[in-house]
Amino acid sequence: MPTQESIDRKFIQQSIRMAVENVKQQQGGPFAAIIVKNNEIIATGTNVVTTTDDPTAHAEISAIRAACKKLHTFELEDCTIYSSCEPCPMCLGAIYWAHLSRLVFAADKKQAAEAGFDDDFIYKEIDLTYEKRKLITSQILTEEGEAPFEAWRNNDLKITY
Amino acid sequence: MPTQESIDRKFIQQSIRMAVENVKQQQGGPFAAIIVKNNEIIATGTNVVTTTDDPTAHAEISAIRAACKKLHTFELEDCTIYSSCEPCPMCLGAIYWAHLSRLVFAADKKQAAEAGFDDDFIYKEIDLTYEKRKLITSQILTEEGEAPFEAWRNNDLKITY
């Protein structure tokens, strides 16, 4: 019976190989992710931002979309995501929204930053107040913005997520 | 000549109407977003998580993907994104990756939290160290994780993003 540690090593090594291959095959950035349930692979994903004209097509998001499509669900409880690199805030957010149970990664955001990726910059931006962010940000019509939530509360047929 | 303020109000009001309609039509959560360039709408998006089995299909991400598809690009410089609600960390990350220039929103993450959405929780989780997060997280094989970045640095044909 393989240990959890050896299983984790196996899937992380596979994600690293996939990420290297993704670069060599000109598919996109140096990232790959694998979603596993009961030690079986549900879906994999690599970074295909530049080849699909989709800035959200990071490895983890690609894997989450593929896994959900395969399982016909929008929630991936009891699944582990293995990523060749620490997820950026977008992908970490997606992991929470998908309700994945566990995250294992190899390289971290500092290594990603050294290779020219904005992960660390975006983590820092998120922590700033709106006025201090590089992204010009303003909030208007806050009260009117309550209307969609009002409609949501009043909708008895809503499907929560 | 309309002022920027009146233009912003117009698009935010439209996003709020779209978000209300999205709920009434059972398309998904109470959120909508509009991407605008030179005061013209490039694309819109609503939350379609539950109707498309895609936990990443938030309004902003749907709008970004649609705008990029329309403009055949993975970068949306000189575009503004109008969102009926403050973007969650996933969507804020996507806004940075898409290089949007400006963000305008109405409701904020506290209002979203009161309506039952995890935005605020996820913002708090991101700020915690790995060990303190609800998501079970571990980093392994950090050194091996450098291999994809090594391949990236050595690839003269890479397309950066």
Short mmCIF file of C-alpha atoms in Angstrom, two decimals:
data_model
loop_
_atom_site.label_atom_id
_atom_site.label_comp_id
_atom_site.label_asym_id
_atom_site.label_seq_id
_atom_site.Cartn_x
_atom_site.Cartn_y
_atom_site.Cartn_z
CA MET A 1 0.00 0.00 0.00
CA PRO A 2 1.66 3.25 -1.08
CA THR A 3 1.81 6.02 1.52
CA GLN A 4 0.06 9.36 1.00
CA GLU A 5 3.51 10.91 0.79
CA SER A 6 4.56 8.67 -2.10
CA ILE A 7 1.25 9.27 -3.86
CA ASP A 8 1.72 13.02 -3.48
CA ARG A 9 5.25 12.80 -4.86
CA LYS A 10 4.04 10.79 -7.85
CA PHE A 11 1.34 13.27 -8.86
CA ILE A 12 3.53 16.33 -8.25
CA GLN A 13 6.28 14.81 -10.36
CA GLN A 14 3.72 14.17 -13.10
CA SER A 15 2.50 17.78 -12.92
CA ILE A 16 6.10 19.02 -13.22
CA ARG A 17 6.70 16.83 -16.26
CA MET A 18 3.46 18.11 -17.84
CA ALA A 19 4.48 21.73 -17.18
CA VAL A 20 7.88 21.20 -18.83
CA GLU A 21 6.18 19.53 -21.79
CA ASN A 22 3.65 22.40 -22.03
CA VAL A 23 6.53 24.82 -22.57
CA LYS A 24 8.36 22.58 -25.02
CA GLN A 25 5.20 22.06 -27.07
CA GLN A 26 4.54 25.85 -27.16
CA GLN A 27 1.17 25.40 -25.48
CA GLY A 28 1.60 28.23 -22.96
CA GLY A 29 3.22 29.04 -19.61
CA PRO A 30 5.25 26.62 -17.44
CA PHE A 31 2.42 25.34 -15.30
CA ALA A 32 0.35 22.17 -14.97
CA ALA A 33 -2.21 20.80 -12.51
CA ILE A 34 -3.87 17.47 -11.81
CA ILE A 35 -7.13 16.81 -9.95
CA VAL A 36 -7.29 13.52 -8.11
CA LYS A 37 -10.11 11.75 -6.29
CA ASN A 38 -9.55 8.51 -4.38
CA ASN A 39 -6.02 8.47 -5.80
CA GLU A 40 -7.31 8.44 -9.38
CA ILE A 41 -6.86 11.26 -11.86
CA ILE A 42 -10.13 13.01 -12.72
CA ALA A 43 -8.66 15.67 -15.00
CA THR A 44 -5.49 17.54 -15.83
CA GLY A 45 -4.85 21.05 -17.09
CA THR A 46 -1.97 23.16 -18.32
CA ASN A 47 -1.57 26.87 -18.86
CA VAL A 48 -3.00 27.67 -22.30
CA VAL A 49 -3.45 31.45 -21.94
CA THR A 50 -1.65 32.47 -25.12
CA THR A 51 -2.82 29.63 -27.34
CA THR A 52 -6.50 30.02 -26.46
CA ASP A 53 -6.69 33.83 -26.00
CA ASP A 54 -7.98 33.28 -22.49
CA PRO A 55 -6.12 35.04 -19.65
CA THR A 56 -8.01 32.85 -17.16
CA ALA A 57 -6.80 29.59 -18.71
CA HIS A 58 -4.20 28.88 -16.04
CA ALA A 59 -3.37 25.25 -15.25
CA GLU A 60 -5.52 25.00 -12.12
CA ILE A 61 -8.53 26.68 -13.72
CA SER A 62 -8.23 24.51 -16.82
CA ALA A 63 -8.08 21.40 -14.59
CA ILE A 64 -11.04 22.52 -12.46
CA ARG A 65 -13.18 23.22 -15.54
CA ALA A 66 -12.27 19.84 -17.04
CA ALA A 67 -12.92 17.96 -13.79
CA CYS A 68 -16.31 19.62 -13.27
CA LYS A 69 -17.31 18.93 -16.85
CA LYS A 70 -16.34 15.28 -16.43
CA LEU A 71 -18.18 14.81 -13.12
CA HIS A 72 -21.16 17.02 -14.13
CA THR A 73 -20.83 19.14 -11.02
CA PHE A 74 -19.69 22.57 -9.90
CA GLU A 75 -18.15 21.29 -6.66
CA LEU A 76 -15.13 19.04 -6.24
CA GLU A 77 -15.26 18.00 -2.59
CA ASP A 78 -12.98 15.12 -1.64
CA CYS A 79 -10.63 15.98 -4.48
CA THR A 80 -6.99 17.03 -4.25
CA ILE A 81 -5.40 19.44 -6.69
CA TYR A 82 -1.71 18.95 -7.45
CA SER A 83 -0.05 21.95 -9.02
CA SER A 84 3.48 22.32 -10.34
CA CYS A 85 3.49 25.80 -8.78
CA GLU A 86 1.72 27.60 -5.95
CA PRO A 87 -1.60 28.88 -7.33
CA CYS A 88 -1.91 32.59 -8.07
CA PRO A 89 -4.77 34.45 -6.30
CA MET A 90 -7.10 33.80 -9.24
CA CYS A 91 -6.47 30.06 -9.10
CA LEU A 92 -6.47 29.90 -5.30
CA GLY A 93 -9.86 31.62 -5.40
CA ALA A 94 -11.08 29.07 -7.95
CA ILE A 95 -9.88 26.24 -5.69
CA TYR A 96 -12.01 27.61 -2.85
CA TRP A 97 -15.04 28.15 -5.09
CA ALA A 98 -14.73 24.57 -6.37
CA HIS A 99 -14.55 23.34 -2.77
CA LEU A 100 -11.49 21.21 -3.37
CA SER A 101 -10.33 19.54 -0.15
CA ARG A 102 -6.60 19.66 -0.51
CA LEU A 103 -3.82 21.47 -2.36
CA VAL A 104 -0.29 20.22 -2.98
CA PHE A 105 2.22 22.26 -4.94
CA ALA A 106 5.96 22.33 -5.72
CA ALA A 107 7.42 25.70 -6.72
CA ASP A 108 6.18 28.82 -4.93
CA LYS A 109 5.15 32.34 -5.92
CA LYS A 110 8.68 33.69 -5.42
CA GLN A 111 10.03 31.23 -7.97
CA ALA A 112 7.18 32.18 -10.33
CA ALA A 113 8.03 35.87 -9.86
CA GLU A 114 11.69 35.21 -10.63
CA ALA A 115 10.61 33.55 -13.87
CA GLY A 116 8.65 36.68 -14.81
CA PHE A 117 5.12 35.85 -13.64
CA ASP A 118 2.94 38.35 -11.78
CA ASP A 119 1.69 36.03 -9.01
CA ASP A 120 3.56 37.76 -6.20
CA PHE A 121 2.64 41.22 -7.49
CA ILE A 122 -1.06 40.30 -7.56
CA TYR A 123 -0.91 38.84 -4.03
CA LYS A 124 0.50 42.18 -2.87
CA GLU A 125 -2.08 44.24 -4.78
CA ILE A 126 -4.99 42.33 -3.23
CA ASP A 127 -3.78 43.36 0.21
CA LEU A 128 -3.84 47.07 -0.62
CA THR A 129 -6.77 49.44 -0.22
CA TYR A 130 -8.50 50.35 -3.49
CA GLU A 131 -6.75 53.73 -3.69
CA LYS A 132 -3.29 52.21 -3.40
CA ARG A 133 -3.70 49.57 -6.10
CA LYS A 134 -2.15 49.92 -9.54
CA LEU A 135 -5.59 49.05 -10.93
CA ILE A 136 -7.68 52.24 -10.98
CA THR A 137 -10.67 51.31 -8.84
CA SER A 138 -13.85 53.05 -7.79
CA GLN A 139 -17.04 52.09 -6.03
CA ILE A 140 -20.28 53.85 -7.02
CA LEU A 141 -24.01 53.29 -6.52
CA THR A 142 -23.39 50.97 -3.59
CA GLU A 143 -26.99 51.06 -2.45
CA GLU A 144 -28.40 50.26 -5.89
CA GLY A 145 -25.91 47.38 -5.93
CA GLU A 146 -28.02 45.65 -3.30
CA ALA A 147 -30.84 44.96 -5.81
CA PRO A 148 -29.37 41.72 -7.22
CA PHE A 149 -28.94 40.32 -3.69
CA GLU A 150 -32.51 41.33 -2.92
CA ALA A 151 -33.68 39.39 -5.99
CA TRP A 152 -31.51 36.46 -4.87
CA ARG A 153 -33.00 36.38 -1.36
CA ASN A 154 -36.49 36.48 -2.81
CA ASN A 155 -35.88 33.66 -5.29
CA ASP A 156 -37.12 30.38 -3.86
CA LEU A 157 -35.81 28.40 -6.82
CA LYS A 158 -32.21 29.52 -6.54
CA ILE A 159 -29.40 26.98 -6.62
CA THR A 160 -26.71 27.97 -4.12
CA TYR A 161 -23.04 27.23 -4.72
CA MET B 1 -20.58 65.36 -24.09
CA PRO B 2 -21.38 62.99 -21.20
CA THR B 3 -19.01 63.07 -18.25
CA GLN B 4 -17.00 60.01 -17.17
CA GLU B 5 -19.14 59.96 -14.05
CA SER B 6 -22.40 59.73 -16.00
CA ILE B 7 -20.90 57.04 -18.26
CA ASP B 8 -19.82 55.05 -15.22
CA ARG B 9 -23.29 55.35 -13.70
CA LYS B 10 -24.91 54.16 -16.93
CA PHE B 11 -22.79 51.02 -17.23
CA ILE B 12 -23.03 50.17 -13.52
CA GLN B 13 -26.80 50.54 -13.65
CA GLN B 14 -26.85 48.24 -16.67
CA SER B 15 -24.72 45.66 -14.82
CA ILE B 16 -27.09 45.79 -11.85
CA ARG B 17 -30.12 45.25 -14.12
CA MET B 18 -28.34 42.32 -15.79
CA ALA B 19 -27.53 40.79 -12.39
CA VAL B 20 -31.17 41.04 -11.26
CA GLU B 21 -32.31 39.49 -14.55
CA ASN B 22 -29.73 36.69 -14.20
CA VAL B 23 -31.36 35.67 -10.93
CA LYS B 24 -34.91 35.99 -12.24
CA GLN B 25 -34.07 33.87 -15.30
CA GLN B 26 -32.44 31.17 -13.10
CA GLN B 27 -29.12 31.58 -14.88
CA GLY B 28 -27.00 31.66 -11.73
CA GLY B 29 -25.81 33.98 -8.96
CA PRO B 30 -26.69 37.68 -8.60
CA PHE B 31 -23.73 39.11 -10.47
CA ALA B 32 -23.05 40.73 -13.84
CA ALA B 33 -20.13 42.51 -15.48
CA ILE B 34 -19.55 44.62 -18.58
CA ILE B 35 -16.28 45.30 -20.38
CA VAL B 36 -16.05 48.65 -22.12
CA LYS B 37 -13.46 50.18 -24.45
CA ASN B 38 -13.70 53.76 -25.67
CA ASN B 39 -17.13 53.90 -24.03
CA GLU B 40 -18.44 51.02 -26.14
CA ILE B 41 -19.40 47.62 -24.79
CA ILE B 42 -17.02 44.87 -25.90
CA ALA B 43 -18.64 42.04 -23.95
CA THR B 44 -20.85 41.25 -20.99
CA GLY B 45 -20.99 38.33 -18.59
CA THR B 46 -23.13 37.01 -15.80
CA ASN B 47 -22.59 34.38 -13.16
CA VAL B 48 -23.43 31.00 -14.73
CA VAL B 49 -21.69 28.68 -12.23
CA THR B 50 -24.63 26.39 -11.57
CA THR B 51 -26.07 26.30 -15.10
CA THR B 52 -22.74 25.48 -16.78
CA ASP B 53 -21.12 23.30 -14.07
CA ASP B 54 -18.20 25.69 -13.96
CA PRO B 55 -17.24 27.13 -10.55
CA THR B 56 -15.03 29.67 -12.32
CA ALA B 57 -17.89 31.07 -14.42
CA HIS B 58 -18.34 34.23 -12.36
CA ALA B 59 -19.58 37.37 -14.10
CA GLU B 60 -16.18 39.03 -14.45
CA ILE B 61 -14.46 35.89 -15.73
CA SER B 62 -17.29 35.23 -18.19
CA ALA B 63 -17.01 38.83 -19.45
CA ILE B 64 -13.20 38.68 -19.72
CA ARG B 65 -13.30 35.42 -21.67
CA ALA B 66 -15.97 36.78 -24.01
CA ALA B 67 -14.11 40.06 -24.57
CA CYS B 68 -10.81 38.28 -25.30
CA LYS B 69 -12.54 35.93 -27.71
CA LYS B 70 -14.13 38.87 -29.49
CA LEU B 71 -10.92 40.89 -29.75
CA HIS B 72 -8.70 37.83 -30.43
CA THR B 73 -6.34 38.73 -27.63
CA PHE B 74 -5.37 37.66 -24.12
CA GLU B 75 -4.88 41.23 -22.89
CA LEU B 76 -7.51 43.92 -22.43
CA GLU B 77 -5.48 47.10 -21.94
CA ASP B 78 -7.45 50.34 -22.19
CA CYS B 79 -10.62 48.54 -21.16
CA THR B 80 -12.77 49.18 -18.09
CA ILE B 81 -14.67 46.44 -16.30
CA TYR B 82 -17.95 47.39 -14.64
CA SER B 83 -19.14 44.88 -12.08
CA SER B 84 -22.39 44.85 -10.12
CA CYS B 85 -20.33 43.71 -7.11
CA GLU B 86 -16.74 43.95 -5.94
CA PRO B 87 -14.81 41.12 -7.60
CA CYS B 88 -13.86 38.12 -5.46
CA PRO B 89 -10.13 37.27 -5.29
CA MET B 90 -10.47 34.88 -8.25
CA CYS B 91 -12.03 37.59 -10.42
CA LEU B 92 -9.72 40.33 -9.16
CA GLY B 93 -6.81 38.10 -10.09
CA ALA B 94 -8.32 37.56 -13.55
CA ILE B 95 -8.67 41.35 -13.97
CA TYR B 96 -4.94 41.76 -13.29
CA TRP B 97 -3.98 38.90 -15.61
CA ALA B 98 -6.14 40.41 -18.38
CA HIS B 99 -4.42 43.77 -17.82
CA LEU B 100 -7.66 45.69 -17.64
CA SER B 101 -7.04 49.36 -16.93
CA ARG B 102 -9.90 50.22 -14.66
CA LEU B 103 -12.48 48.65 -12.35
CA VAL B 104 -15.79 50.15 -11.26
CA PHE B 105 -18.17 48.26 -8.98
CA ALA B 106 -21.32 48.85 -6.92
CA ALA B 107 -21.93 46.44 -4.00
CA ASP B 108 -18.93 45.30 -1.96
CA LYS B 109 -17.68 42.01 -0.51
CA LYS B 110 -19.47 42.61 2.80
CA GLN B 111 -22.81 42.85 0.99
CA ALA B 112 -21.92 39.70 -0.95
CA ALA B 113 -21.06 37.91 2.32
CA GLU B 114 -24.39 38.95 3.84
CA ALA B 115 -26.15 37.41 0.84
CA GLY B 116 -24.33 34.14 1.48
CA PHE B 117 -21.33 34.35 -0.86
CA ASP B 118 -17.81 33.36 0.19
CA ASP B 119 -15.94 36.38 -1.20
CA ASP B 120 -14.99 37.82 2.17
CA PHE B 121 -14.03 34.42 3.56
CA ILE B 122 -11.72 33.78 0.60
CA TYR B 123 -10.11 37.23 0.97
CA LYS B 124 -9.34 36.35 4.58
CA GLU B 125 -8.02 32.87 3.74
CA ILE B 126 -5.57 34.26 1.16
CA ASP B 127 -3.98 36.39 3.87
CA LEU B 128 -3.27 33.41 6.11
CA THR B 129 -0.16 31.24 6.09
CA TYR B 130 -0.66 27.81 4.48
CA GLU B 131 -0.95 26.07 7.86
CA LYS B 132 -3.74 28.33 9.05
CA ARG B 133 -5.97 28.03 5.97
CA LYS B 134 -9.09 25.88 5.93
CA LEU B 135 -7.76 24.38 2.69
CA ILE B 136 -5.27 21.64 3.60
CA THR B 137 -2.10 22.78 1.88
CA SER B 138 1.38 21.38 1.50
CA GLN B 139 4.46 22.22 -0.49
CA ILE B 140 6.75 19.38 -1.63
CA LEU B 141 9.56 18.89 -4.17
CA THR B 142 10.18 22.63 -4.33
CA GLU B 143 13.52 22.22 -6.07
CA GLU B 144 12.14 19.89 -8.75
CA GLY B 145 9.40 22.50 -9.25
CA GLU B 146 12.00 24.79 -10.79
CA ALA B 147 12.25 22.58 -13.93
CA PRO B 148 9.29 24.15 -15.80
CA PHE B 149 10.73 27.65 -15.21
CA GLU B 150 14.10 26.41 -16.43
CA ALA B 151 12.42 25.13 -19.62
CA TRP B 152 10.63 28.48 -19.93
CA ARG B 153 13.84 30.51 -19.63
CA ASN B 154 15.50 28.32 -22.25
CA ASN B 155 12.63 28.59 -24.73
CA ASP B 156 13.38 31.31 -27.27
CA LEU B 157 9.98 30.95 -28.93
CA LYS B 158 7.90 31.56 -25.78
CA ILE B 159 5.03 34.04 -25.86
CA THR B 160 4.96 36.00 -22.60
CA TYR B 161 1.70 37.20 -21.05
#
